[in-house]
Amino acid sequence: MTFTFETTVKPEWIDYNGHMQDAYYGLVFSYAVDAMQDEVGFDAEYRAHTGCTIYLLEDHKYYLREVRETDHLRVETHILSCDEKRFHLHMQMLNGGDLVAVGEFMELHVRQKPGPQAAPIPKEILRRLQVATITGDEATKLKHRSRLIAIKRDAKQT
């Protein structure tokens, strides 16, 4: 399953070189993660009701092409794997048909009170993440995979 987010490059995202500053690639990827989270059930209502949210643990980005003001960007998000507390995302940022950036992200489900602490993902949302997880064949076709970033499983887990 692919989750999609679209946006247009804003003038304030442009740097002194005339293209989108690197920090804004991260912002666009972050907005795409928010959209995917809303779609699977980690939305504002969920956060308000449970006191839980998602924290970014690690990310890796590849910058492949320049992006300019008013360019229309589409981010396609794939879930590579998940467990009871984490999910691993692969995201492709496109401008028209051109791949302009790729990112991988490891996200953690967190209960914020009394202090931030990893917490199990509710079964219904975990099931949605599992259903949306792409298969090995689909994952091997993704370009620009980062160095090893994965959910480590001990021998007891399936």
Short mmCIF file of C-alpha atoms in Angstrom, two decimals, residues 18-148:
data_model
loop_
_atom_site.label_atom_id
_atom_site.label_comp_id
_atom_site.label_asym_id
_atom_site.label_seq_id
_atom_site.Cartn_x
_atom_site.Cartn_y
_atom_site.Cartn_z
CA GLY A 18 17.81 29.30 -5.91
CA HIS A 19 16.56 25.84 -4.95
CA MET A 20 14.80 24.29 -1.94
CA GLN A 21 17.04 24.32 1.13
CA ASP A 22 17.90 20.87 2.47
CA ALA A 23 16.02 21.42 5.75
CA TYR A 24 12.74 21.78 3.85
CA TYR A 25 13.07 18.34 2.29
CA GLY A 26 12.87 17.10 5.88
CA LEU A 27 9.82 19.28 6.51
CA VAL A 28 8.02 17.89 3.46
CA PHE A 29 8.88 14.32 4.51
CA SER A 30 7.64 15.13 8.03
CA TYR A 31 4.32 16.43 6.68
CA ALA A 32 4.01 13.24 4.63
CA VAL A 33 4.56 11.15 7.79
CA ASP A 34 1.84 13.17 9.55
CA ALA A 35 -0.58 12.50 6.67
CA MET A 36 0.18 8.76 6.74
CA GLN A 37 -0.23 8.65 10.53
CA ASP A 38 -3.62 10.37 10.26
CA GLU A 39 -4.70 7.83 7.66
CA VAL A 40 -3.88 4.80 9.83
CA GLY A 41 -5.41 6.26 13.00
CA PHE A 42 -2.71 8.26 14.83
CA ASP A 43 -4.67 11.47 14.17
CA ALA A 44 -5.34 14.52 16.39
CA GLU A 45 -8.35 12.85 18.04
CA TYR A 46 -6.26 9.77 18.86
CA ARG A 47 -3.46 11.90 20.33
CA ALA A 48 -5.89 13.96 22.45
CA HIS A 49 -7.79 10.89 23.66
CA THR A 50 -4.79 8.66 24.49
CA GLY A 51 -1.94 11.04 25.31
CA CYS A 52 0.15 9.02 22.84
CA THR A 53 1.99 10.24 19.78
CA ILE A 54 4.77 9.30 17.37
CA TYR A 55 8.45 10.24 17.78
CA LEU A 56 11.07 10.03 15.06
CA LEU A 57 13.98 7.80 16.15
CA GLU A 58 16.20 7.89 13.07
CA ASP A 59 16.16 9.12 9.50
CA HIS A 60 18.32 8.96 6.39
CA LYS A 61 17.86 11.11 3.29
CA TYR A 62 19.19 11.10 -0.26
CA TYR A 63 19.03 14.38 -2.18
CA LEU A 64 18.88 13.52 -5.89
CA ARG A 65 17.67 16.61 -7.79
CA GLU A 66 17.08 20.30 -7.21
CA VAL A 67 13.58 21.51 -6.46
CA ARG A 68 12.54 25.07 -7.24
CA GLU A 69 9.87 27.50 -6.09
CA THR A 70 6.29 26.53 -7.09
CA ASP A 71 7.32 22.95 -8.04
CA HIS A 72 4.58 20.48 -7.17
CA LEU A 73 5.87 17.65 -4.97
CA ARG A 74 4.30 14.24 -4.33
CA VAL A 75 5.62 12.01 -1.55
CA GLU A 76 4.85 8.31 -1.73
CA THR A 77 5.21 6.53 1.61
CA HIS A 78 5.63 2.78 2.04
CA ILE A 79 5.72 0.84 5.30
CA LEU A 80 8.66 -1.58 5.22
CA SER A 81 8.03 -3.23 8.60
CA CYS A 82 6.47 -2.70 12.00
CA ASP A 83 6.38 -4.24 15.42
CA GLU A 84 4.35 -3.57 18.57
CA LYS A 85 5.97 -0.14 19.12
CA ARG A 86 7.76 0.94 15.91
CA PHE A 87 7.29 1.30 12.19
CA HIS A 88 9.86 1.70 9.42
CA LEU A 89 9.02 3.95 6.45
CA HIS A 90 10.51 4.43 2.99
CA MET A 91 9.50 7.67 1.25
CA GLN A 92 10.02 8.86 -2.32
CA MET A 93 9.66 12.56 -3.16
CA LEU A 94 8.75 13.23 -6.78
CA ASN A 95 8.53 16.38 -8.88
CA GLY A 96 6.45 15.40 -11.89
CA GLY A 97 7.89 12.02 -12.84
CA ASP A 98 11.36 12.78 -11.46
CA LEU A 99 12.57 11.26 -8.22
CA VAL A 100 14.10 14.18 -6.28
CA ALA A 101 14.72 12.74 -2.81
CA VAL A 102 14.36 9.54 -0.83
CA GLY A 103 14.10 9.09 2.92
CA GLU A 104 13.86 6.25 5.40
CA PHE A 105 12.42 6.81 8.84
CA MET A 106 12.09 4.77 12.03
CA GLU A 107 9.12 5.94 14.09
CA LEU A 108 8.23 5.08 17.70
CA HIS A 109 4.82 5.08 19.40
CA VAL A 110 5.17 7.05 22.67
CA ARG A 111 2.97 7.66 25.72
CA GLN A 112 3.83 11.22 26.75
CA LYS A 113 2.75 11.21 30.42
CA PRO A 114 3.99 11.04 33.07
CA GLY A 115 7.12 11.24 30.90
CA PRO A 116 7.84 10.11 27.35
CA GLN A 117 8.02 6.33 27.17
CA ALA A 118 7.67 3.80 24.35
CA ALA A 119 4.22 2.22 24.38
CA PRO A 120 2.49 -0.57 22.46
CA ILE A 121 0.57 0.49 19.36
CA PRO A 122 -3.17 -0.25 19.74
CA LYS A 123 -4.05 -3.55 18.04
CA GLU A 124 -6.42 -1.98 15.50
CA ILE A 125 -3.81 0.52 14.32
CA LEU A 126 -1.05 -2.10 14.35
CA ARG A 127 -3.25 -4.29 12.14
CA ARG A 128 -3.62 -1.38 9.67
CA LEU A 129 0.15 -0.90 9.64
CA GLN A 130 0.68 -4.63 9.07
CA VAL A 131 -1.84 -4.75 6.22
CA ALA A 132 -0.16 -1.74 4.59
CA THR A 133 3.36 -3.20 4.92
CA ILE A 134 4.86 -3.98 1.53
CA THR A 135 6.21 -7.43 0.71
CA GLY A 136 9.85 -8.37 0.29
CA ASP A 137 9.60 -8.25 -3.52
CA GLU A 138 8.14 -4.74 -3.45
CA ALA A 139 10.74 -3.56 -0.94
CA THR A 140 13.66 -4.86 -3.00
CA LYS A 141 12.50 -2.73 -5.97
CA LEU A 142 12.75 0.51 -3.97
CA LYS A 143 15.72 2.62 -5.01
CA HIS A 144 18.21 4.40 -2.77
CA ARG A 145 17.77 2.29 0.32
CA SER A 146 19.78 3.62 3.24
CA ARG A 147 22.41 1.79 5.17
CA LEU A 148 20.92 -0.74 7.53
#
